[in-house]
Structure formats: structure tokens, C-alpha cells
Amino acid sequence: MTDSTDVMAALNEVSSNRSFGGYQKVFSHDSKELGCQMNFAIYLPPQAEDGEVPVVYWLSGLACTEQNFIMKSGVQRYASEHSIIVVAPDTSPRGCNIPGEDDSYDFGTGAGFYLDATQEPWKKNYRMFSYVSRELPEIVTSNFPASKERQSIMGHSMGGHGALICALKNPGKYRSVSTFAAICNPSVGNWGQKAFSGYLGPVESKSWADWDATELVKKYSGPPVEILLDQGKADPRLETDLFPENFVRACKESEIPVILHMRDGYDHSYYYIATFIEEHIKHHVKYLHA
Ligand SMILES: N[C@@H](CCC(=O)N[C@@H](CS)C(=O)NCC(=O)O)C(=O)O
């Protein structure tokens, strides 16, 4: 950690636990983008005590906080083994007193969808895209020994989509991107349509394509980024919300390299994520330590 008191003063340590020789910590801070206090989790491997290491961002799914991934995935063992920092933010602004923000698990609190809303009453606070791809990385690199150049992004469900759009809308920023059970084509699924209608306006407003990974990949012209999709075949949301095959088809049409692992018998849960998290970390490490 740097000892810049100015920068450190902005962060409040909520918890710190020794884990696999490093530390699993949670911080809170006032977010300028979101206009509220936010928590994020950060795993610091032992090697972070001696200098800069690469960083992987994890974006969680609906109804999660910064806690779900760090408590259930078992990521700390692999982050320690491979010398990477792992950052897991919360999934939406909280406590903004927006009418309706707590009415359902799949819209508002816990469901920021990692986009920048354009519609009232959401557009002032619901700017999770700018938060996770700009404000948070600045905070992380100025407060911790995290490399600015060597970063990757991954996520689950809503967060898998978040990871895809962060990579596709910020060409060159991330070396690799991977997802578990990502919402791959939100414009055609239930969860995605509900979120896009509320945050971006009706489909007729034509703004959805700017935030839909399957549409964005058709126009992607940045440097190569390795995309790894992972999907359980027994996921109850596969046919109604996720549509990985639409994304893979769009990648093939645009000649963007993509890998899709379909896993027999696995569902949408963290039991599935914990099973394959090591494989994903190793995928990112190939690019981060190259
Ligand atoms: N809890 C919601 C479902 C939301 C859900 O499935 N959330 C997933 C991401 S899309 C998750 O990671 N949940 C938290 C957990 O399993 O720890 C419901 O009432 O149906």
C-alpha cells in the first residue's frame, strides 16, 4: 500500500482478514460517480507486500454485494498462488432514496447492471459502468500496488455482461475477459429487458445496442482481447436470460476469438463458480504475467 495520506484518507477499512498468506480486505469510500458510499472487496496476495502485481476485477450478479464472491468462490487460494490482486465491487449504488429502488431483486438496489443510466430517476446515481471501469481502477491503483497496465475483468450473470461491456467499450484496457453464466444478449432476455427499459428507456429509443455485448462485439475494432465464456448446461436461466450462443455467433461473424465451455450438470450458483474459478484465474494469468 502507498502511504499517501490524502488518498488513503478517502478509504475506510471495513474488515481485514489474513488469507493464504495475504489479506482479504473490504473498504468503503464515497463514490463521486454514484453519489453514495460504496464498499469494495480486495484480496492482496503476499507478493503485493514487495511491489506491483496484476489485478483482476470481478463483477457479481443480481442481488449480490461485495461479499458473495469473496465468501463463496474460494478465489483467495488461486490469487495468492498466482500473485494477483482481485477486486470485487458492490453491484449497485445503495441508499440513494430513489422511489422504487428496493422494490425488486432484479432492478435498482443490487441490480445496477454495470451501465450508465440515461433515464430519470436513475441517471444521477446509476453509473456503474463509469464506476467499475474508471473511478474504481483509479482508486485501486492509487492506493494499492496494483498494475495500471496489467488488468483483466471477469464476472457472473449480470456481472458477466458487465465484464464483457467493460472490455468491449474500453478497447485495450483489459488483457482478458471471462464470464460465468453471463447475460450475453440482454436486449432479448427477461432480466436484460427489464433493466434496459428502466435505465435506458424503451427499446424504440434505440439506445440498447450501445450497452448490449452481443451488439457491441459486432462493432469491436480494438486490440485483440481473449474472451472466455463459461456456462452450466443445467442453469435454469439459460433459455430465458443468458443466450451465450447469440454472443458466440456474433463473435464468429466478426472474427473475434471466443471460447465457450458448456458444463454438464452445473447450474447458476456459486457451487458452479467455485468449481471452475481456478481455471479462469489461470486463463487470466496467461495474459497478465505474459
Ligand atoms: N435471489 C434471487 C436470484 C438472484 C440470483 O440468482 N443471484 C445470483 C446472481 S444472478 C447470485 O449470485 N446470488 C447470490 C449468491 O448465490 O450468493 C431470487 O430471488 O430469485
PDB file of C-alpha atoms and ligand atoms in Angstrom:
ATOM      1  CA  MET A   1       0.000   0.000   0.000  1.00  0.00           C
ATOM      2  CA  THR A   2       1.166   3.574  -0.598  1.00  0.00           C
ATOM      3  CA  ASP A   3       1.356   5.817   2.421  1.00  0.00           C
ATOM      4  CA  SER A   4      -0.193   8.823   0.683  1.00  0.00           C
ATOM      5  CA  THR A   5      -2.437  10.075   3.482  1.00  0.00           C
ATOM      6  CA  ASP A   6      -4.513  12.182   1.077  1.00  0.00           C
ATOM      7  CA  VAL A   7      -5.523   9.192  -0.985  1.00  0.00           C
ATOM      8  CA  MET A   8      -5.752   6.775   1.937  1.00  0.00           C
ATOM      9  CA  ALA A   9      -7.951   9.194   3.863  1.00  0.00           C
ATOM     10  CA  ALA A  10     -10.660   8.582   1.278  1.00  0.00           C
ATOM     11  CA  LEU A  11     -10.804   4.875   2.102  1.00  0.00           C
ATOM     12  CA  ASN A  12     -12.210   3.380   5.269  1.00  0.00           C
ATOM     13  CA  GLU A  13     -11.124  -0.177   6.127  1.00  0.00           C
ATOM     14  CA  VAL A  14     -14.245  -2.169   6.989  1.00  0.00           C
ATOM     15  CA  SER A  15     -12.539  -5.538   7.535  1.00  0.00           C
ATOM     16  CA  SER A  16      -9.187  -7.240   7.147  1.00  0.00           C
ATOM     17  CA  ASN A  17      -8.595 -10.988   7.331  1.00  0.00           C
ATOM     18  CA  ARG A  18      -5.376 -12.914   6.745  1.00  0.00           C
ATOM     19  CA  SER A  19      -5.932 -15.397   3.929  1.00  0.00           C
ATOM     20  CA  PHE A  20      -3.454 -17.672   2.107  1.00  0.00           C
ATOM     21  CA  GLY A  21      -0.534 -15.537   3.278  1.00  0.00           C
ATOM     22  CA  GLY A  22      -2.130 -12.302   2.068  1.00  0.00           C
ATOM     23  CA  TYR A  23      -5.153 -10.302   3.160  1.00  0.00           C
ATOM     24  CA  GLN A  24      -8.820 -10.241   2.241  1.00  0.00           C
ATOM     25  CA  LYS A  25      -9.972  -6.710   2.945  1.00  0.00           C
ATOM     26  CA  VAL A  26     -13.128  -4.649   2.467  1.00  0.00           C
ATOM     27  CA  PHE A  27     -13.074  -0.862   2.148  1.00  0.00           C
ATOM     28  CA  SER A  28     -15.798   1.749   1.968  1.00  0.00           C
ATOM     29  CA  HIS A  29     -15.485   5.117   0.265  1.00  0.00           C
ATOM     30  CA  ASP A  30     -17.586   7.954  -1.103  1.00  0.00           C
ATOM     31  CA  SER A  31     -18.065   7.442  -4.832  1.00  0.00           C
ATOM     32  CA  LYS A  32     -18.151  10.586  -6.959  1.00  0.00           C
ATOM     33  CA  GLU A  33     -19.731   8.748  -9.905  1.00  0.00           C
ATOM     34  CA  LEU A  34     -22.520   7.194  -7.850  1.00  0.00           C
ATOM     35  CA  GLY A  35     -23.069   9.903  -5.261  1.00  0.00           C
ATOM     36  CA  CYS A  36     -23.182   7.437  -2.367  1.00  0.00           C
ATOM     37  CA  GLN A  37     -20.959   5.384  -0.099  1.00  0.00           C
ATOM     38  CA  MET A  38     -19.753   2.141  -1.667  1.00  0.00           C
ATOM     39  CA  ASN A  39     -17.982  -0.981  -0.426  1.00  0.00           C
ATOM     40  CA  PHE A  40     -15.468  -2.958  -2.421  1.00  0.00           C
ATOM     41  CA  ALA A  41     -13.521  -6.105  -1.527  1.00  0.00           C
ATOM     42  CA  ILE A  42      -9.846  -6.500  -2.377  1.00  0.00           C
ATOM     43  CA  TYR A  43      -7.616  -9.549  -1.995  1.00  0.00           C
ATOM     44  CA  LEU A  44      -3.947  -8.644  -1.610  1.00  0.00           C
ATOM     45  CA  PRO A  45      -1.620 -11.609  -2.242  1.00  0.00           C
ATOM     46  CA  PRO A  46       1.600 -11.942  -0.200  1.00  0.00           C
ATOM     47  CA  GLN A  47       3.645 -10.669  -3.164  1.00  0.00           C
ATOM     48  CA  ALA A  48       1.807  -7.307  -3.019  1.00  0.00           C
ATOM     49  CA  GLU A  49       3.965  -6.502   0.029  1.00  0.00           C
ATOM     50  CA  ASP A  50       7.047  -6.400  -2.221  1.00  0.00           C
ATOM     51  CA  GLY A  51       5.778  -4.460  -5.244  1.00  0.00           C
ATOM     52  CA  GLU A  52       3.287  -4.105  -8.057  1.00  0.00           C
ATOM     53  CA  VAL A  53       1.164  -7.080  -9.133  1.00  0.00           C
ATOM     54  CA  PRO A  54      -1.554  -7.522 -11.794  1.00  0.00           C
ATOM     55  CA  VAL A  55      -5.211  -7.021 -10.906  1.00  0.00           C
ATOM     56  CA  VAL A  56      -8.407  -8.845 -11.868  1.00  0.00           C
ATOM     57  CA  TYR A  57     -11.815  -7.224 -11.359  1.00  0.00           C
ATOM     58  CA  TRP A  58     -14.784  -9.466 -10.510  1.00  0.00           C
ATOM     59  CA  LEU A  59     -18.339  -8.211 -11.114  1.00  0.00           C
ATOM     60  CA  SER A  60     -21.082 -10.087  -9.254  1.00  0.00           C
ATOM     61  CA  GLY A  61     -24.638 -10.846 -10.284  1.00  0.00           C
ATOM     62  CA  LEU A  62     -28.098  -9.743  -9.205  1.00  0.00           C
ATOM     63  CA  ALA A  63     -28.805  -9.354  -5.507  1.00  0.00           C
ATOM     64  CA  CYS A  64     -25.108  -9.614  -4.552  1.00  0.00           C
ATOM     65  CA  THR A  65     -22.883  -7.319  -2.534  1.00  0.00           C
ATOM     66  CA  GLU A  66     -19.082  -7.273  -2.431  1.00  0.00           C
ATOM     67  CA  GLN A  67     -19.342 -10.269  -0.069  1.00  0.00           C
ATOM     68  CA  ASN A  68     -20.777 -13.110  -2.179  1.00  0.00           C
ATOM     69  CA  PHE A  69     -17.724 -13.734  -4.325  1.00  0.00           C
ATOM     70  CA  ILE A  70     -15.140 -13.449  -1.560  1.00  0.00           C
ATOM     71  CA  MET A  71     -17.118 -15.741   0.757  1.00  0.00           C
ATOM     72  CA  LYS A  72     -18.171 -18.422  -1.722  1.00  0.00           C
ATOM     73  CA  SER A  73     -15.790 -18.726  -4.679  1.00  0.00           C
ATOM     74  CA  GLY A  74     -12.558 -19.745  -2.955  1.00  0.00           C
ATOM     75  CA  VAL A  75     -10.656 -17.290  -5.172  1.00  0.00           C
ATOM     76  CA  GLN A  76      -8.097 -16.332  -2.475  1.00  0.00           C
ATOM     77  CA  ARG A  77      -6.097 -19.574  -2.823  1.00  0.00           C
ATOM     78  CA  TYR A  78      -5.557 -19.007  -6.546  1.00  0.00           C
ATOM     79  CA  ALA A  79      -4.965 -15.249  -6.308  1.00  0.00           C
ATOM     80  CA  SER A  80      -2.262 -15.984  -3.722  1.00  0.00           C
ATOM     81  CA  GLU A  81      -0.693 -18.784  -5.797  1.00  0.00           C
ATOM     82  CA  HIS A  82      -0.577 -16.626  -8.947  1.00  0.00           C
ATOM     83  CA  SER A  83       0.273 -13.270  -7.321  1.00  0.00           C
ATOM     84  CA  ILE A  84      -2.734 -11.258  -8.392  1.00  0.00           C
ATOM     85  CA  ILE A  85      -4.909  -8.694  -6.667  1.00  0.00           C
ATOM     86  CA  VAL A  86      -8.643  -9.412  -7.002  1.00  0.00           C
ATOM     87  CA  VAL A  87     -11.140  -6.560  -6.611  1.00  0.00           C
ATOM     88  CA  ALA A  88     -14.886  -7.204  -6.180  1.00  0.00           C
ATOM     89  CA  PRO A  89     -17.147  -4.141  -6.020  1.00  0.00           C
ATOM     90  CA  ASP A  90     -20.761  -3.974  -4.898  1.00  0.00           C
ATOM     91  CA  THR A  91     -23.417  -4.357  -7.614  1.00  0.00           C
ATOM     92  CA  SER A  92     -25.257  -1.013  -7.446  1.00  0.00           C
ATOM     93  CA  PRO A  93     -25.476   2.281  -5.625  1.00  0.00           C
ATOM     94  CA  ARG A  94     -27.214   1.921  -2.267  1.00  0.00           C
ATOM     95  CA  GLY A  95     -29.381   4.093  -0.087  1.00  0.00           C
ATOM     96  CA  CYS A  96     -29.969   6.848  -2.665  1.00  0.00           C
ATOM     97  CA  ASN A  97     -33.648   7.122  -1.694  1.00  0.00           C
ATOM     98  CA  ILE A  98     -34.849   6.739  -5.266  1.00  0.00           C
ATOM     99  CA  PRO A  99     -38.552   5.772  -5.357  1.00  0.00           C
ATOM    100  CA  GLY A 100     -38.804   2.061  -6.193  1.00  0.00           C
ATOM    101  CA  GLU A 101     -35.094   1.292  -5.683  1.00  0.00           C
ATOM    102  CA  ASP A 102     -35.837  -1.577  -3.281  1.00  0.00           C
ATOM    103  CA  ASP A 103     -38.969  -2.970  -4.942  1.00  0.00           C
ATOM    104  CA  SER A 104     -37.387  -5.985  -6.687  1.00  0.00           C
ATOM    105  CA  TYR A 105     -34.166  -8.020  -6.681  1.00  0.00           C
ATOM    106  CA  ASP A 106     -33.578  -7.546 -10.413  1.00  0.00           C
ATOM    107  CA  PHE A 107     -33.842  -3.763 -10.716  1.00  0.00           C
ATOM    108  CA  GLY A 108     -32.499  -0.924  -8.563  1.00  0.00           C
ATOM    109  CA  THR A 109     -30.534  -1.871  -5.450  1.00  0.00           C
ATOM    110  CA  GLY A 110     -28.310  -4.896  -6.141  1.00  0.00           C
ATOM    111  CA  ALA A 111     -29.001  -4.663  -9.868  1.00  0.00           C
ATOM    112  CA  GLY A 112     -27.046  -1.734 -11.334  1.00  0.00           C
ATOM    113  CA  PHE A 113     -26.277  -3.736 -14.490  1.00  0.00           C
ATOM    114  CA  TYR A 114     -22.860  -2.029 -14.894  1.00  0.00           C
ATOM    115  CA  LEU A 115     -24.249   0.593 -17.266  1.00  0.00           C
ATOM    116  CA  ASP A 116     -24.666   4.372 -17.073  1.00  0.00           C
ATOM    117  CA  ALA A 117     -28.413   5.042 -16.870  1.00  0.00           C
ATOM    118  CA  THR A 118     -29.909   7.728 -19.071  1.00  0.00           C
ATOM    119  CA  GLN A 119     -33.427   7.769 -17.587  1.00  0.00           C
ATOM    120  CA  GLU A 120     -34.924   9.570 -14.600  1.00  0.00           C
ATOM    121  CA  PRO A 121     -34.823   8.925 -11.692  1.00  0.00           C
ATOM    122  CA  TRP A 122     -31.796   6.635 -12.145  1.00  0.00           C
ATOM    123  CA  LYS A 123     -29.352   8.612 -14.247  1.00  0.00           C
ATOM    124  CA  LYS A 124     -27.762  10.643 -11.448  1.00  0.00           C
ATOM    125  CA  ASN A 125     -26.649   7.662  -9.335  1.00  0.00           C
ATOM    126  CA  TYR A 126     -26.840   4.549 -11.527  1.00  0.00           C
ATOM    127  CA  ARG A 127     -23.467   4.970 -13.266  1.00  0.00           C
ATOM    128  CA  MET A 128     -21.928   1.596 -12.509  1.00  0.00           C
ATOM    129  CA  PHE A 129     -20.129   1.421 -15.876  1.00  0.00           C
ATOM    130  CA  SER A 130     -18.132   4.570 -15.159  1.00  0.00           C
ATOM    131  CA  TYR A 131     -17.646   3.454 -11.558  1.00  0.00           C
ATOM    132  CA  VAL A 132     -16.221  -0.013 -12.258  1.00  0.00           C
ATOM    133  CA  SER A 133     -14.221   0.851 -15.376  1.00  0.00           C
ATOM    134  CA  ARG A 134     -12.903   4.306 -14.388  1.00  0.00           C
ATOM    135  CA  GLU A 135     -13.369   5.519 -10.805  1.00  0.00           C
ATOM    136  CA  LEU A 136     -12.650   2.221  -9.032  1.00  0.00           C
ATOM    137  CA  PRO A 137      -9.480   1.364 -11.032  1.00  0.00           C
ATOM    138  CA  GLU A 138      -8.141   4.854 -10.235  1.00  0.00           C
ATOM    139  CA  ILE A 139      -8.798   4.297  -6.530  1.00  0.00           C
ATOM    140  CA  VAL A 140      -7.244   0.830  -6.646  1.00  0.00           C
ATOM    141  CA  THR A 141      -4.082   1.848  -8.485  1.00  0.00           C
ATOM    142  CA  SER A 142      -3.512   4.918  -6.312  1.00  0.00           C
ATOM    143  CA  ASN A 143      -3.994   3.094  -3.007  1.00  0.00           C
ATOM    144  CA  PHE A 144      -2.620  -0.409  -3.615  1.00  0.00           C
ATOM    145  CA  PRO A 145       0.326  -1.925  -5.511  1.00  0.00           C
ATOM    146  CA  ALA A 146      -1.896  -2.798  -8.483  1.00  0.00           C
ATOM    147  CA  SER A 147      -0.530  -2.550 -12.012  1.00  0.00           C
ATOM    148  CA  LYS A 148      -2.211   0.033 -14.250  1.00  0.00           C
ATOM    149  CA  GLU A 149      -1.297  -1.850 -17.420  1.00  0.00           C
ATOM    150  CA  ARG A 150      -1.875  -5.441 -16.362  1.00  0.00           C
ATOM    151  CA  GLN A 151      -5.587  -5.726 -15.609  1.00  0.00           C
ATOM    152  CA  SER A 152      -8.324  -8.175 -16.568  1.00  0.00           C
ATOM    153  CA  ILE A 153     -12.013  -8.493 -15.806  1.00  0.00           C
ATOM    154  CA  MET A 154     -14.444 -11.303 -15.063  1.00  0.00           C
ATOM    155  CA  GLY A 155     -17.956 -11.696 -13.687  1.00  0.00           C
ATOM    156  CA  HIS A 156     -21.103 -13.723 -13.160  1.00  0.00           C
ATOM    157  CA  SER A 157     -24.558 -13.366 -14.759  1.00  0.00           C
ATOM    158  CA  MET A 158     -25.322  -9.596 -14.733  1.00  0.00           C
ATOM    159  CA  GLY A 159     -21.636  -9.165 -13.815  1.00  0.00           C
ATOM    160  CA  GLY A 160     -20.554 -11.404 -16.700  1.00  0.00           C
ATOM    161  CA  HIS A 161     -22.326  -8.988 -19.002  1.00  0.00           C
ATOM    162  CA  GLY A 162     -20.688  -6.129 -17.125  1.00  0.00           C
ATOM    163  CA  ALA A 163     -17.262  -7.658 -17.740  1.00  0.00           C
ATOM    164  CA  LEU A 164     -17.996  -8.075 -21.460  1.00  0.00           C
ATOM    165  CA  ILE A 165     -19.162  -4.483 -21.954  1.00  0.00           C
ATOM    166  CA  CYS A 166     -16.315  -3.038 -19.875  1.00  0.00           C
ATOM    167  CA  ALA A 167     -13.862  -4.826 -22.196  1.00  0.00           C
ATOM    168  CA  LEU A 168     -15.730  -4.064 -25.430  1.00  0.00           C
ATOM    169  CA  LYS A 169     -16.359  -0.378 -24.616  1.00  0.00           C
ATOM    170  CA  ASN A 170     -12.814   0.233 -23.308  1.00  0.00           C
ATOM    171  CA  PRO A 171     -10.591  -1.260 -26.039  1.00  0.00           C
ATOM    172  CA  GLY A 172      -7.112  -2.116 -24.763  1.00  0.00           C
ATOM    173  CA  LYS A 173      -7.918  -1.557 -21.094  1.00  0.00           C
ATOM    174  CA  TYR A 174      -8.168  -5.243 -20.119  1.00  0.00           C
ATOM    175  CA  ARG A 175      -5.875  -8.045 -21.250  1.00  0.00           C
ATOM    176  CA  SER A 176      -8.514 -10.751 -20.936  1.00  0.00           C
ATOM    177  CA  VAL A 177     -12.170 -11.185 -20.015  1.00  0.00           C
ATOM    178  CA  SER A 178     -14.042 -14.204 -18.691  1.00  0.00           C
ATOM    179  CA  THR A 179     -17.578 -14.905 -17.562  1.00  0.00           C
ATOM    180  CA  PHE A 180     -19.701 -17.442 -15.684  1.00  0.00           C
ATOM    181  CA  ALA A 181     -23.332 -17.726 -16.822  1.00  0.00           C
ATOM    182  CA  ALA A 182     -23.224 -14.260 -18.371  1.00  0.00           C
ATOM    183  CA  ILE A 183     -26.301 -12.433 -19.600  1.00  0.00           C
ATOM    184  CA  CYS A 184     -24.874 -12.311 -23.124  1.00  0.00           C
ATOM    185  CA  ASN A 185     -27.642 -10.579 -25.056  1.00  0.00           C
ATOM    186  CA  PRO A 186     -29.727  -8.546 -22.579  1.00  0.00           C
ATOM    187  CA  SER A 187     -31.914  -6.983 -25.273  1.00  0.00           C
ATOM    188  CA  VAL A 188     -33.650 -10.354 -25.761  1.00  0.00           C
ATOM    189  CA  GLY A 189     -33.813 -11.771 -22.198  1.00  0.00           C
ATOM    190  CA  ASN A 190     -36.163 -11.106 -19.283  1.00  0.00           C
ATOM    191  CA  TRP A 191     -33.614  -9.699 -16.826  1.00  0.00           C
ATOM    192  CA  GLY A 192     -31.964  -7.586 -19.526  1.00  0.00           C
ATOM    193  CA  GLN A 193     -35.176  -6.182 -20.968  1.00  0.00           C
ATOM    194  CA  LYS A 194     -36.413  -5.131 -17.536  1.00  0.00           C
ATOM    195  CA  ALA A 195     -33.122  -3.389 -16.701  1.00  0.00           C
ATOM    196  CA  PHE A 196     -32.625  -1.757 -20.098  1.00  0.00           C
ATOM    197  CA  SER A 197     -36.220  -0.440 -20.197  1.00  0.00           C
ATOM    198  CA  GLY A 198     -35.829   1.148 -16.780  1.00  0.00           C
ATOM    199  CA  TYR A 199     -32.286   2.509 -17.086  1.00  0.00           C
ATOM    200  CA  LEU A 200     -32.098   3.285 -20.824  1.00  0.00           C
ATOM    201  CA  GLY A 201     -35.705   3.832 -21.888  1.00  0.00           C
ATOM    202  CA  PRO A 202     -37.979   1.852 -24.217  1.00  0.00           C
ATOM    203  CA  VAL A 203     -36.483  -0.365 -26.928  1.00  0.00           C
ATOM    204  CA  GLU A 204     -37.705   2.144 -29.515  1.00  0.00           C
ATOM    205  CA  SER A 205     -35.213   4.674 -28.133  1.00  0.00           C
ATOM    206  CA  LYS A 206     -32.529   2.658 -29.995  1.00  0.00           C
ATOM    207  CA  SER A 207     -30.009   3.072 -27.168  1.00  0.00           C
ATOM    208  CA  TRP A 208     -29.923  -0.574 -26.122  1.00  0.00           C
ATOM    209  CA  ALA A 209     -27.351  -1.623 -28.730  1.00  0.00           C
ATOM    210  CA  ASP A 210     -24.749   0.659 -27.108  1.00  0.00           C
ATOM    211  CA  TRP A 211     -24.961  -1.440 -23.937  1.00  0.00           C
ATOM    212  CA  ASP A 212     -25.588  -4.978 -25.255  1.00  0.00           C
ATOM    213  CA  ALA A 213     -22.453  -7.148 -25.509  1.00  0.00           C
ATOM    214  CA  THR A 214     -23.790  -9.122 -28.489  1.00  0.00           C
ATOM    215  CA  GLU A 215     -24.363  -5.885 -30.414  1.00  0.00           C
ATOM    216  CA  LEU A 216     -21.093  -4.288 -29.242  1.00  0.00           C
ATOM    217  CA  VAL A 217     -18.934  -7.219 -30.302  1.00  0.00           C
ATOM    218  CA  LYS A 218     -20.212  -6.831 -33.875  1.00  0.00           C
ATOM    219  CA  LYS A 219     -18.635  -3.356 -33.960  1.00  0.00           C
ATOM    220  CA  TYR A 220     -15.497  -4.055 -31.907  1.00  0.00           C
ATOM    221  CA  SER A 221     -12.331  -2.911 -33.633  1.00  0.00           C
ATOM    222  CA  GLY A 222      -9.862  -2.564 -30.728  1.00  0.00           C
ATOM    223  CA  PRO A 223      -6.803  -4.669 -29.940  1.00  0.00           C
ATOM    224  CA  PRO A 224      -7.386  -8.412 -29.524  1.00  0.00           C
ATOM    225  CA  VAL A 225      -8.893  -9.378 -26.177  1.00  0.00           C
ATOM    226  CA  GLU A 226      -9.270 -13.011 -25.171  1.00  0.00           C
ATOM    227  CA  ILE A 227     -12.906 -13.805 -24.286  1.00  0.00           C
ATOM    228  CA  LEU A 228     -13.706 -16.924 -22.264  1.00  0.00           C
ATOM    229  CA  LEU A 229     -17.360 -17.767 -21.598  1.00  0.00           C
ATOM    230  CA  ASP A 230     -18.385 -20.463 -19.144  1.00  0.00           C
ATOM    231  CA  GLN A 231     -21.919 -21.804 -18.848  1.00  0.00           C
ATOM    232  CA  GLY A 232     -23.655 -24.588 -16.904  1.00  0.00           C
ATOM    233  CA  LYS A 233     -25.991 -26.712 -19.017  1.00  0.00           C
ATOM    234  CA  ALA A 234     -28.389 -27.131 -16.047  1.00  0.00           C
ATOM    235  CA  ASP A 235     -28.686 -23.382 -15.458  1.00  0.00           C
ATOM    236  CA  PRO A 236     -32.417 -22.601 -15.155  1.00  0.00           C
ATOM    237  CA  ARG A 237     -31.792 -19.133 -16.645  1.00  0.00           C
ATOM    238  CA  LEU A 238     -30.056 -20.367 -19.799  1.00  0.00           C
ATOM    239  CA  GLU A 239     -33.090 -20.266 -22.126  1.00  0.00           C
ATOM    240  CA  THR A 240     -34.736 -17.134 -20.701  1.00  0.00           C
ATOM    241  CA  ASP A 241     -31.960 -14.713 -19.804  1.00  0.00           C
ATOM    242  CA  LEU A 242     -28.447 -15.668 -20.886  1.00  0.00           C
ATOM    243  CA  PHE A 243     -28.138 -16.600 -24.639  1.00  0.00           C
ATOM    244  CA  PRO A 244     -24.391 -17.358 -24.883  1.00  0.00           C
ATOM    245  CA  GLU A 245     -24.931 -18.820 -28.357  1.00  0.00           C
ATOM    246  CA  ASN A 246     -26.039 -15.393 -29.668  1.00  0.00           C
ATOM    247  CA  PHE A 247     -22.804 -13.840 -28.430  1.00  0.00           C
ATOM    248  CA  VAL A 248     -20.653 -16.644 -29.855  1.00  0.00           C
ATOM    249  CA  ARG A 249     -22.401 -16.309 -33.243  1.00  0.00           C
ATOM    250  CA  ALA A 250     -21.747 -12.549 -33.264  1.00  0.00           C
ATOM    251  CA  CYS A 251     -18.069 -13.139 -32.357  1.00  0.00           C
ATOM    252  CA  LYS A 252     -17.678 -15.658 -35.174  1.00  0.00           C
ATOM    253  CA  GLU A 253     -19.282 -13.277 -37.686  1.00  0.00           C
ATOM    254  CA  SER A 254     -16.872 -10.538 -36.564  1.00  0.00           C
ATOM    255  CA  GLU A 255     -13.870 -12.908 -36.353  1.00  0.00           C
ATOM    256  CA  ILE A 256     -13.355 -12.173 -32.641  1.00  0.00           C
ATOM    257  CA  PRO A 257     -11.786 -15.143 -30.821  1.00  0.00           C
ATOM    258  CA  VAL A 258     -14.084 -16.637 -28.182  1.00  0.00           C
ATOM    259  CA  ILE A 259     -14.119 -19.839 -26.137  1.00  0.00           C
ATOM    260  CA  LEU A 260     -17.384 -21.229 -24.709  1.00  0.00           C
ATOM    261  CA  HIS A 261     -17.232 -24.030 -22.133  1.00  0.00           C
ATOM    262  CA  MET A 262     -20.598 -25.748 -21.619  1.00  0.00           C
ATOM    263  CA  ARG A 263     -20.523 -27.682 -18.323  1.00  0.00           C
ATOM    264  CA  ASP A 264     -22.734 -30.765 -17.919  1.00  0.00           C
ATOM    265  CA  GLY A 265     -24.984 -30.637 -14.851  1.00  0.00           C
ATOM    266  CA  TYR A 266     -23.840 -27.268 -13.480  1.00  0.00           C
ATOM    267  CA  ASP A 267     -26.354 -24.563 -12.551  1.00  0.00           C
ATOM    268  CA  HIS A 268     -26.236 -20.795 -11.877  1.00  0.00           C
ATOM    269  CA  SER A 269     -24.821 -20.951  -8.351  1.00  0.00           C
ATOM    270  CA  TYR A 270     -21.551 -20.248  -6.591  1.00  0.00           C
ATOM    271  CA  TYR A 271     -21.049 -24.065  -6.270  1.00  0.00           C
ATOM    272  CA  TYR A 272     -20.539 -23.969 -10.037  1.00  0.00           C
ATOM    273  CA  ILE A 273     -18.334 -20.850  -9.917  1.00  0.00           C
ATOM    274  CA  ALA A 274     -16.136 -22.331  -7.155  1.00  0.00           C
ATOM    275  CA  THR A 275     -15.626 -25.459  -9.293  1.00  0.00           C
ATOM    276  CA  PHE A 276     -14.093 -23.564 -12.219  1.00  0.00           C
ATOM    277  CA  ILE A 277     -12.647 -20.401 -10.668  1.00  0.00           C
ATOM    278  CA  GLU A 278      -9.106 -21.836 -10.711  1.00  0.00           C
ATOM    279  CA  GLU A 279      -9.382 -22.443 -14.455  1.00  0.00           C
ATOM    280  CA  HIS A 280     -10.497 -18.838 -15.014  1.00  0.00           C
ATOM    281  CA  ILE A 281      -7.733 -17.369 -12.859  1.00  0.00           C
ATOM    282  CA  LYS A 282      -5.186 -19.436 -14.823  1.00  0.00           C
ATOM    283  CA  HIS A 283      -6.702 -18.113 -18.061  1.00  0.00           C
ATOM    284  CA  HIS A 284      -6.191 -14.501 -16.932  1.00  0.00           C
ATOM    285  CA  VAL A 285      -2.737 -15.205 -15.534  1.00  0.00           C
ATOM    286  CA  LYS A 286      -1.571 -16.331 -19.010  1.00  0.00           C
ATOM    287  CA  TYR A 287      -2.121 -12.751 -20.203  1.00  0.00           C
ATOM    288  CA  LEU A 288      -1.357 -10.859 -17.005  1.00  0.00           C
ATOM    289  CA  HIS A 289       2.017 -12.433 -16.360  1.00  0.00           C
ATOM    290  CA  ALA A 290       2.979 -12.656 -20.062  1.00  0.00           C
TER     291      ALA A 290
HETATM  292  N1  LIG B   1     -32.100 -14.302  -5.161  1.00  0.00           N
HETATM  293  C1  LIG B   1     -32.734 -14.061  -6.438  1.00  0.00           C
HETATM  294  C2  LIG B   1     -31.937 -14.647  -7.557  1.00  0.00           C
HETATM  295  C3  LIG B   1     -30.769 -13.785  -7.794  1.00  0.00           C
HETATM  296  C4  LIG B   1     -29.617 -14.615  -8.217  1.00  0.00           C
HETATM  297  O1  LIG B   1     -29.732 -15.727  -8.756  1.00  0.00           O
HETATM  298  N2  LIG B   1     -28.477 -14.057  -7.963  1.00  0.00           N
HETATM  299  C5  LIG B   1     -27.255 -14.692  -8.366  1.00  0.00           C
HETATM  300  C6  LIG B   1     -26.611 -13.860  -9.451  1.00  0.00           C
HETATM  301  S1  LIG B   1     -27.705 -13.690 -10.813  1.00  0.00           S
HETATM  302  C7  LIG B   1     -26.320 -14.768  -7.174  1.00  0.00           C
HETATM  303  O2  LIG B   1     -25.118 -14.775  -7.344  1.00  0.00           O
HETATM  304  N3  LIG B   1     -26.877 -14.819  -5.985  1.00  0.00           N
HETATM  305  C8  LIG B   1     -26.124 -14.739  -4.763  1.00  0.00           C
HETATM  306  C9  LIG B   1     -25.496 -15.990  -4.273  1.00  0.00           C
HETATM  307  O3  LIG B   1     -25.778 -17.091  -4.794  1.00  0.00           O
HETATM  308  O4  LIG B   1     -24.657 -15.887  -3.344  1.00  0.00           O
HETATM  309  C10 LIG B   1     -34.108 -14.610  -6.482  1.00  0.00           C
HETATM  310  O5  LIG B   1     -34.804 -14.295  -5.572  1.00  0.00           O
HETATM  311  O6  LIG B   1     -34.513 -15.288  -7.431  1.00  0.00           O
END
